[in-house]
mmCIF file of C-alpha atoms in Angstrom:
data_model
loop_
_atom_site.group_PDB
_atom_site.id
_atom_site.type_symbol
_atom_site.label_atom_id
_atom_site.label_comp_id
_atom_site.label_asym_id
_atom_site.label_seq_id
_atom_site.Cartn_x
_atom_site.Cartn_y
_atom_site.Cartn_z
ATOM 1 C CA MET W 134 12.340 25.090 4.578
ATOM 2 C CA ALA W 135 11.456 25.903 8.201
ATOM 3 C CA PHE W 136 12.599 28.632 10.529
ATOM 4 C CA GLY W 137 11.965 29.241 14.206
ATOM 5 C CA SER W 138 12.829 28.190 17.741
ATOM 6 C CA ASN W 139 9.946 25.715 18.186
ATOM 7 C CA ILE W 140 11.545 23.119 15.916
ATOM 8 C CA LYS W 141 14.936 23.647 17.487
ATOM 9 C CA LYS W 142 13.578 23.099 21.014
ATOM 10 C CA SER W 143 11.486 20.024 20.268
ATOM 11 C CA LEU W 144 14.061 18.108 18.216
ATOM 12 C CA PRO W 145 17.859 17.995 18.232
ATOM 13 C CA LEU W 146 19.588 19.276 15.131
ATOM 14 C CA ALA W 147 20.369 16.567 12.612
ATOM 15 C CA GLY W 148 23.535 18.449 11.752
ATOM 16 C CA LYS W 149 25.230 21.810 11.891
ATOM 17 C CA TRP W 150 27.237 22.845 8.855
ATOM 18 C CA THR W 151 28.593 25.761 6.870
ATOM 19 C CA ASP W 152 29.247 26.182 3.170
ATOM 20 C CA ILE W 153 32.910 25.451 3.870
ATOM 21 C CA THR W 154 32.259 22.105 5.581
ATOM 22 C CA LEU W 155 29.919 21.081 2.747
ATOM 23 C CA ARG W 156 32.233 22.079 -0.089
ATOM 24 C CA ASN W 157 32.487 18.439 -1.250
ATOM 25 C CA TYR W 158 28.708 18.076 -1.550
ATOM 26 C CA GLY W 159 26.565 19.000 -4.514
ATOM 27 C CA PRO W 160 24.077 21.915 -4.600
ATOM 28 C CA ASN W 161 21.223 21.580 -2.091
ATOM 29 C CA GLN W 162 22.824 18.516 -0.488
ATOM 30 C CA VAL W 163 23.559 17.883 3.174
ATOM 31 C CA PRO W 164 24.775 14.707 4.916
ATOM 32 C CA GLU W 165 22.332 12.222 6.382
ATOM 33 C CA PRO W 166 21.661 12.478 10.142
ATOM 34 C CA THR W 167 24.289 10.824 12.286
ATOM 35 C CA LEU W 168 22.754 7.662 13.708
ATOM 36 C CA LYS W 169 24.117 7.790 17.213
ATOM 37 C CA HIS W 170 22.503 5.449 19.705
ATOM 38 C CA ASP W 171 20.617 8.251 21.470
ATOM 39 C CA THR W 172 19.230 9.794 18.262
ATOM 40 C CA LYS W 173 18.694 6.728 16.047
ATOM 41 C CA GLU W 174 15.102 6.189 17.203
ATOM 42 C CA ILE W 175 14.339 9.904 16.796
ATOM 43 C CA TRP W 176 15.239 10.060 13.106
ATOM 44 C CA GLU W 177 13.371 6.830 12.342
ATOM 45 C CA LYS W 178 10.102 8.268 13.732
ATOM 46 C CA GLN W 179 10.091 12.009 12.983
ATOM 47 C CA VAL W 180 8.694 13.509 9.764
ATOM 48 C CA ILE W 181 10.890 16.632 10.011
ATOM 49 C CA PHE W 182 14.684 16.816 10.375
ATOM 50 C CA PRO W 183 15.879 20.246 11.530
ATOM 51 C CA TYR W 184 19.444 21.150 10.634
ATOM 52 C CA SER W 185 21.588 24.257 10.695
ATOM 53 C CA LEU W 186 23.364 25.704 7.683
ATOM 54 C CA ASN W 187 25.358 28.889 8.152
ATOM 55 C CA ASN W 188 23.562 29.419 11.499
ATOM 56 C CA THR W 189 20.109 29.294 9.853
ATOM 57 C CA VAL W 190 17.764 26.448 10.806
ATOM 58 C CA TYR W 191 16.102 24.530 7.952
ATOM 59 C CA ALA W 192 14.245 21.244 7.836
ATOM 60 C CA TYR W 193 13.786 18.389 5.419
ATOM 61 C CA GLY W 194 11.384 15.448 5.344
ATOM 62 C CA GLY W 195 11.697 12.203 7.264
ATOM 63 C CA PRO W 196 11.475 9.656 8.700
ATOM 64 C CA LYS W 197 14.835 8.072 7.960
ATOM 65 C CA PRO W 198 14.450 4.420 6.898
ATOM 66 C CA ASP W 199 16.036 1.718 8.968
ATOM 67 C CA ASP W 200 19.364 0.847 7.338
ATOM 68 C CA ASN W 201 18.555 -2.840 7.739
ATOM 69 C CA ASN W 202 15.589 -2.425 5.376
ATOM 70 C CA ARG W 203 17.490 -0.738 2.542
ATOM 71 C CA ASN W 204 17.767 -2.630 -0.698
ATOM 72 C CA LEU W 205 21.236 -1.773 -1.961
ATOM 73 C CA ASP W 206 20.664 -3.682 -5.200
ATOM 74 C CA VAL W 207 18.051 -1.204 -6.446
ATOM 75 C CA MET W 208 19.242 2.086 -4.943
ATOM 76 C CA SER W 209 21.534 2.791 -7.916
ATOM 77 C CA ILE W 210 19.202 1.911 -10.810
ATOM 78 C CA PHE W 211 16.298 4.328 -10.412
ATOM 79 C CA PRO W 212 15.412 5.630 -13.886
ATOM 80 C CA VAL W 213 14.604 9.336 -13.677
ATOM 81 C CA TYR W 214 13.690 11.380 -16.740
ATOM 82 C CA LYS W 215 14.941 14.865 -15.858
ATOM 83 C CA PRO W 216 11.734 16.865 -16.643
ATOM 84 C CA CYS W 217 9.690 14.328 -14.646
ATOM 85 C CA GLU W 218 11.853 13.848 -11.569
ATOM 86 C CA PRO W 219 10.035 13.776 -8.208
ATOM 87 C CA ARG W 220 9.309 17.075 -6.497
ATOM 88 C CA VAL W 221 11.632 16.171 -3.642
ATOM 89 C CA PHE W 222 14.509 17.152 -5.990
ATOM 90 C CA MET W 223 13.019 20.482 -7.090
ATOM 91 C CA ASP W 224 13.735 23.915 -5.660
ATOM 92 C CA GLU W 225 11.031 26.213 -7.045
ATOM 93 C CA PRO W 226 8.255 27.437 -4.694
ATOM 94 C CA TYR W 227 5.173 25.265 -4.257
ATOM 95 C CA ASN W 228 1.740 26.502 -5.287
ATOM 96 C CA PHE W 229 -0.820 25.259 -2.768
ATOM 97 C CA SER W 230 -3.659 27.520 -3.922
ATOM 98 C CA TYR W 231 -5.574 24.515 -5.221
ATOM 99 C CA LEU W 232 -5.980 23.319 -1.624
ATOM 100 C CA LYS W 233 -7.981 26.371 -0.595
ATOM 101 C CA SER W 234 -11.742 26.038 -0.276
ATOM 102 C CA PRO W 235 -13.854 25.575 -2.376
ATOM 103 C CA ASN W 236 -11.223 24.030 -4.670
ATOM 104 C CA LYS W 237 -10.726 20.272 -4.770
ATOM 105 C CA VAL W 238 -7.423 18.421 -4.915
ATOM 106 C CA PHE W 239 -8.793 16.408 -7.832
ATOM 107 C CA ARG W 240 -10.875 18.614 -10.104
ATOM 108 C CA SER W 241 -12.711 15.647 -11.595
ATOM 109 C CA ALA W 242 -13.569 14.191 -8.190
ATOM 110 C CA PRO W 243 -17.360 13.860 -7.832
ATOM 111 C CA SER W 244 -19.163 15.779 -5.125
ATOM 112 C CA LEU W 245 -22.161 14.580 -3.155
ATOM 113 C CA ASN W 246 -25.405 15.284 -4.964
ATOM 114 C CA ASP W 247 -28.821 14.895 -3.309
ATOM 115 C CA GLN W 248 -30.398 14.340 -6.707
ATOM 116 C CA TYR W 249 -28.017 11.454 -7.398
ATOM 117 C CA LEU W 250 -28.588 9.908 -3.959
ATOM 118 C CA ALA W 251 -32.350 9.984 -4.478
ATOM 119 C CA TRP W 252 -31.935 8.251 -7.843
ATOM 120 C CA LEU W 253 -29.591 5.693 -6.287
ATOM 121 C CA ASP W 254 -32.212 4.854 -3.638
ATOM 122 C CA ARG W 255 -34.864 4.434 -6.323
ATOM 123 C CA VAL W 256 -32.810 2.164 -8.598
ATOM 124 C CA GLN W 257 -31.376 0.163 -5.706
ATOM 125 C CA ARG W 258 -34.860 -0.771 -4.554
ATOM 126 C CA ASP W 259 -35.406 -2.868 -7.703
ATOM 127 C CA TRP W 260 -31.878 -3.844 -8.717
ATOM 128 C CA ALA W 261 -29.953 -4.419 -5.464
ATOM 129 C CA GLY W 262 -30.173 -8.190 -5.922
ATOM 130 C CA LEU W 263 -28.555 -8.038 -9.358
ATOM 131 C CA TRP W 264 -25.790 -5.754 -8.064
ATOM 132 C CA GLN W 265 -25.032 -8.206 -5.270
ATOM 133 C CA SER W 266 -24.908 -11.155 -7.676
ATOM 134 C CA TYR W 267 -22.331 -9.305 -9.802
ATOM 135 C CA GLY W 268 -20.322 -8.166 -6.777
ATOM 136 C CA ILE W 269 -20.767 -4.416 -7.346
ATOM 137 C CA TYR W 270 -23.279 -3.616 -4.599
ATOM 138 C CA GLU W 271 -20.693 -2.482 -2.027
ATOM 139 C CA LEU W 272 -18.786 -0.539 -4.675
ATOM 140 C CA ILE W 273 -21.923 1.386 -5.635
ATOM 141 C CA GLN W 274 -22.530 2.170 -1.959
ATOM 142 C CA LEU W 275 -19.161 3.968 -1.830
ATOM 143 C CA SER W 276 -20.648 6.650 -4.074
ATOM 144 C CA ARG W 277 -22.907 7.661 -1.164
ATOM 145 C CA THR W 278 -20.056 9.096 0.890
ATOM 146 C CA GLY W 279 -17.850 10.788 -1.703
ATOM 147 C CA LEU W 280 -14.061 10.639 -1.769
ATOM 148 C CA LYS W 281 -12.228 10.887 1.535
ATOM 149 C CA TYR W 282 -8.567 11.831 1.408
ATOM 150 C CA GLN W 283 -5.904 13.541 3.498
ATOM 151 C CA GLN W 284 -4.352 16.474 1.687
ATOM 152 C CA GLU W 285 -1.182 16.283 3.772
ATOM 153 C CA MET W 286 -0.585 12.641 2.809
ATOM 154 C CA ILE W 287 -1.216 13.412 -0.869
ATOM 155 C CA ILE W 288 1.356 16.226 -0.789
ATOM 156 C CA ALA W 289 3.894 13.983 0.953
ATOM 157 C CA ALA W 290 3.348 11.170 -1.565
ATOM 158 C CA LEU W 291 3.696 13.508 -4.547
ATOM 159 C CA HIS W 292 7.199 14.397 -3.365
ATOM 160 C CA PHE W 293 8.306 10.919 -4.403
ATOM 161 C CA PHE W 294 6.218 10.407 -7.560
ATOM 162 C CA GLU W 295 8.050 10.148 -10.890
ATOM 163 C CA THR W 296 5.673 10.874 -13.753
ATOM 164 C CA SER W 297 7.556 9.271 -16.630
ATOM 165 C CA THR W 298 7.203 5.807 -15.062
ATOM 166 C CA ASN W 299 4.157 6.503 -12.839
ATOM 167 C CA THR W 300 5.983 5.094 -9.836
ATOM 168 C CA PHE W 301 6.992 6.254 -6.376
ATOM 169 C CA HIS W 302 10.740 6.328 -5.735
ATOM 170 C CA PHE W 303 11.552 5.156 -2.213
ATOM 171 C CA GLU W 304 14.797 3.882 -0.756
ATOM 172 C CA CYS W 305 13.396 0.353 -0.746
ATOM 173 C CA GLY W 306 12.817 0.556 -4.506
ATOM 174 C CA MET W 307 10.222 1.728 -7.036
ATOM 175 C CA MET W 308 6.620 1.218 -5.957
ATOM 176 C CA THR W 309 3.240 1.679 -7.625
ATOM 177 C CA PRO W 310 -0.352 0.511 -6.957
ATOM 178 C CA THR W 311 -1.134 -2.896 -8.425
ATOM 179 C CA LEU W 312 -4.327 -4.609 -9.534
ATOM 180 C CA PHE W 313 -4.372 -6.399 -6.189
ATOM 181 C CA ASP W 314 -4.276 -3.048 -4.365
ATOM 182 C CA VAL W 315 -7.227 -1.831 -6.433
ATOM 183 C CA ALA W 316 -9.071 -5.095 -5.789
ATOM 184 C CA ALA W 317 -8.530 -4.711 -2.038
ATOM 185 C CA ILE W 318 -9.840 -1.124 -2.084
ATOM 186 C CA ILE W 319 -12.927 -1.549 -4.286
ATOM 187 C CA GLY W 320 -13.741 -5.142 -3.341
ATOM 188 C CA LEU W 321 -13.860 -6.485 -6.903
ATOM 189 C CA PRO W 322 -11.941 -9.535 -8.149
ATOM 190 C CA PRO W 323 -8.975 -8.676 -10.416
ATOM 191 C CA THR W 324 -9.877 -11.504 -12.792
ATOM 192 C CA GLY W 325 -13.111 -12.560 -14.425
ATOM 193 C CA ALA W 326 -14.915 -13.105 -17.679
ATOM 194 C CA THR W 327 -13.997 -10.702 -20.484
ATOM 195 C CA TYR W 328 -16.929 -8.599 -21.611
ATOM 196 C CA ASP W 329 -17.755 -9.008 -25.280
ATOM 197 C CA PRO W 330 -20.332 -6.461 -26.540
ATOM 198 C CA PHE W 331 -20.990 -8.579 -29.630
ATOM 199 C CA LYS W 332 -22.350 -11.378 -27.452
ATOM 200 C CA ALA W 333 -24.892 -9.187 -25.668
ATOM 201 C CA THR W 334 -28.395 -10.601 -25.972
ATOM 202 C CA ASN W 335 -30.255 -7.315 -25.498
ATOM 203 C CA ASN W 336 -29.545 -4.003 -27.162
ATOM 204 C CA ILE W 337 -30.656 -1.284 -24.754
ATOM 205 C CA GLU W 338 -30.324 2.249 -26.057
ATOM 206 C CA PHE W 339 -30.992 5.611 -24.450
ATOM 207 C CA THR W 340 -30.492 9.120 -25.762
ATOM 208 C CA ILE W 341 -28.239 11.674 -24.061
ATOM 209 C CA ARG W 342 -29.243 15.258 -24.853
ATOM 210 C CA ASP W 343 -27.892 17.185 -21.869
ATOM 211 C CA LYS W 344 -24.260 16.852 -20.789
ATOM 212 C CA THR W 345 -24.365 18.038 -17.173
ATOM 213 C CA TYR W 346 -24.834 15.396 -14.497
ATOM 214 C CA SER W 347 -27.878 17.058 -12.934
ATOM 215 C CA LYS W 348 -29.641 17.444 -16.281
ATOM 216 C CA TYR W 349 -28.720 13.871 -17.162
ATOM 217 C CA ILE W 350 -30.441 12.638 -13.997
ATOM 218 C CA THR W 351 -33.533 14.735 -14.698
ATOM 219 C CA GLU W 352 -33.669 13.385 -18.239
ATOM 220 C CA ASN W 353 -33.324 9.699 -17.360
ATOM 221 C CA GLN W 354 -34.964 9.335 -13.947
ATOM 222 C CA GLN W 355 -38.515 8.088 -14.469
ATOM 223 C CA ASP W 356 -41.671 8.616 -12.435
ATOM 224 C CA SER W 357 -43.026 5.096 -12.855
ATOM 225 C CA GLU W 358 -43.160 2.789 -9.854
ATOM 226 C CA GLU W 359 -40.919 0.174 -11.487
ATOM 227 C CA VAL W 360 -37.376 0.932 -12.650
ATOM 228 C CA SER W 361 -37.030 -0.134 -16.286
ATOM 229 C CA ASP W 362 -33.984 -1.744 -17.906
ATOM 230 C CA GLU W 363 -33.296 1.499 -19.766
ATOM 231 C CA GLU W 364 -33.360 3.572 -16.577
ATOM 232 C CA HIS W 365 -31.129 1.034 -14.851
ATOM 233 C CA VAL W 366 -28.539 1.183 -17.649
ATOM 234 C CA ALA W 367 -28.710 4.995 -17.633
ATOM 235 C CA PHE W 368 -28.013 5.010 -13.888
ATOM 236 C CA LEU W 369 -25.080 2.610 -14.186
ATOM 237 C CA SER W 370 -23.623 4.747 -16.989
ATOM 238 C CA LEU W 371 -23.718 7.801 -14.724
ATOM 239 C CA TRP W 372 -22.246 5.894 -11.793
ATOM 240 C CA LEU W 373 -19.392 4.485 -13.897
ATOM 241 C CA SER W 374 -18.523 7.802 -15.533
ATOM 242 C CA GLN W 375 -18.765 10.012 -12.447
ATOM 243 C CA TYR W 376 -17.716 7.734 -9.597
#
């Protein structure tokens, strides 16, 4: 919901209605913007649609999809489990406190750690060639920068996420990330040999006594000039579990 004259001055109203003119619509429903020739391009580009209801200006999210791109065959078959319906259909106030510093959008998201970066430099010196041969070198390098995300885009995407099917509900249909999307992001092939632990030739074991990441690094990072197999496996275990 948005109030104020700034929105009204910058964009034309998508509609102006009263409770009487909307008596045939359901609760919290208003008509779509009228696609006149002079406003069609506006509604297909703007992320906010201001409209007036009972002389009060509100706004809802855009942009409006091009009608030529709508898939009418799937618009009527979206499965929505009522307790899991996307937030775009909900009315209760939003709680954005988790966005305030020092909170993180994803609580389990790793943070940059100088101790980890120093260990990464040490292990990479001896094992970079092996990482490259297995195609994980670039993926390990991503752990140097930490996660980069736009909070605004995450909030917008969550409006259309349906948790019972783990899919986004858009007018073009249901969408969700695929293995090919993941492969494009992390740079790893989606197919390959299946790992079989029973066929492993070497049995490398290491003991975990402390559960925090920093104590784990202190426990397993060695002082010797050469990085042993055990230290290498310990590092990869940390990288896989944290990043």
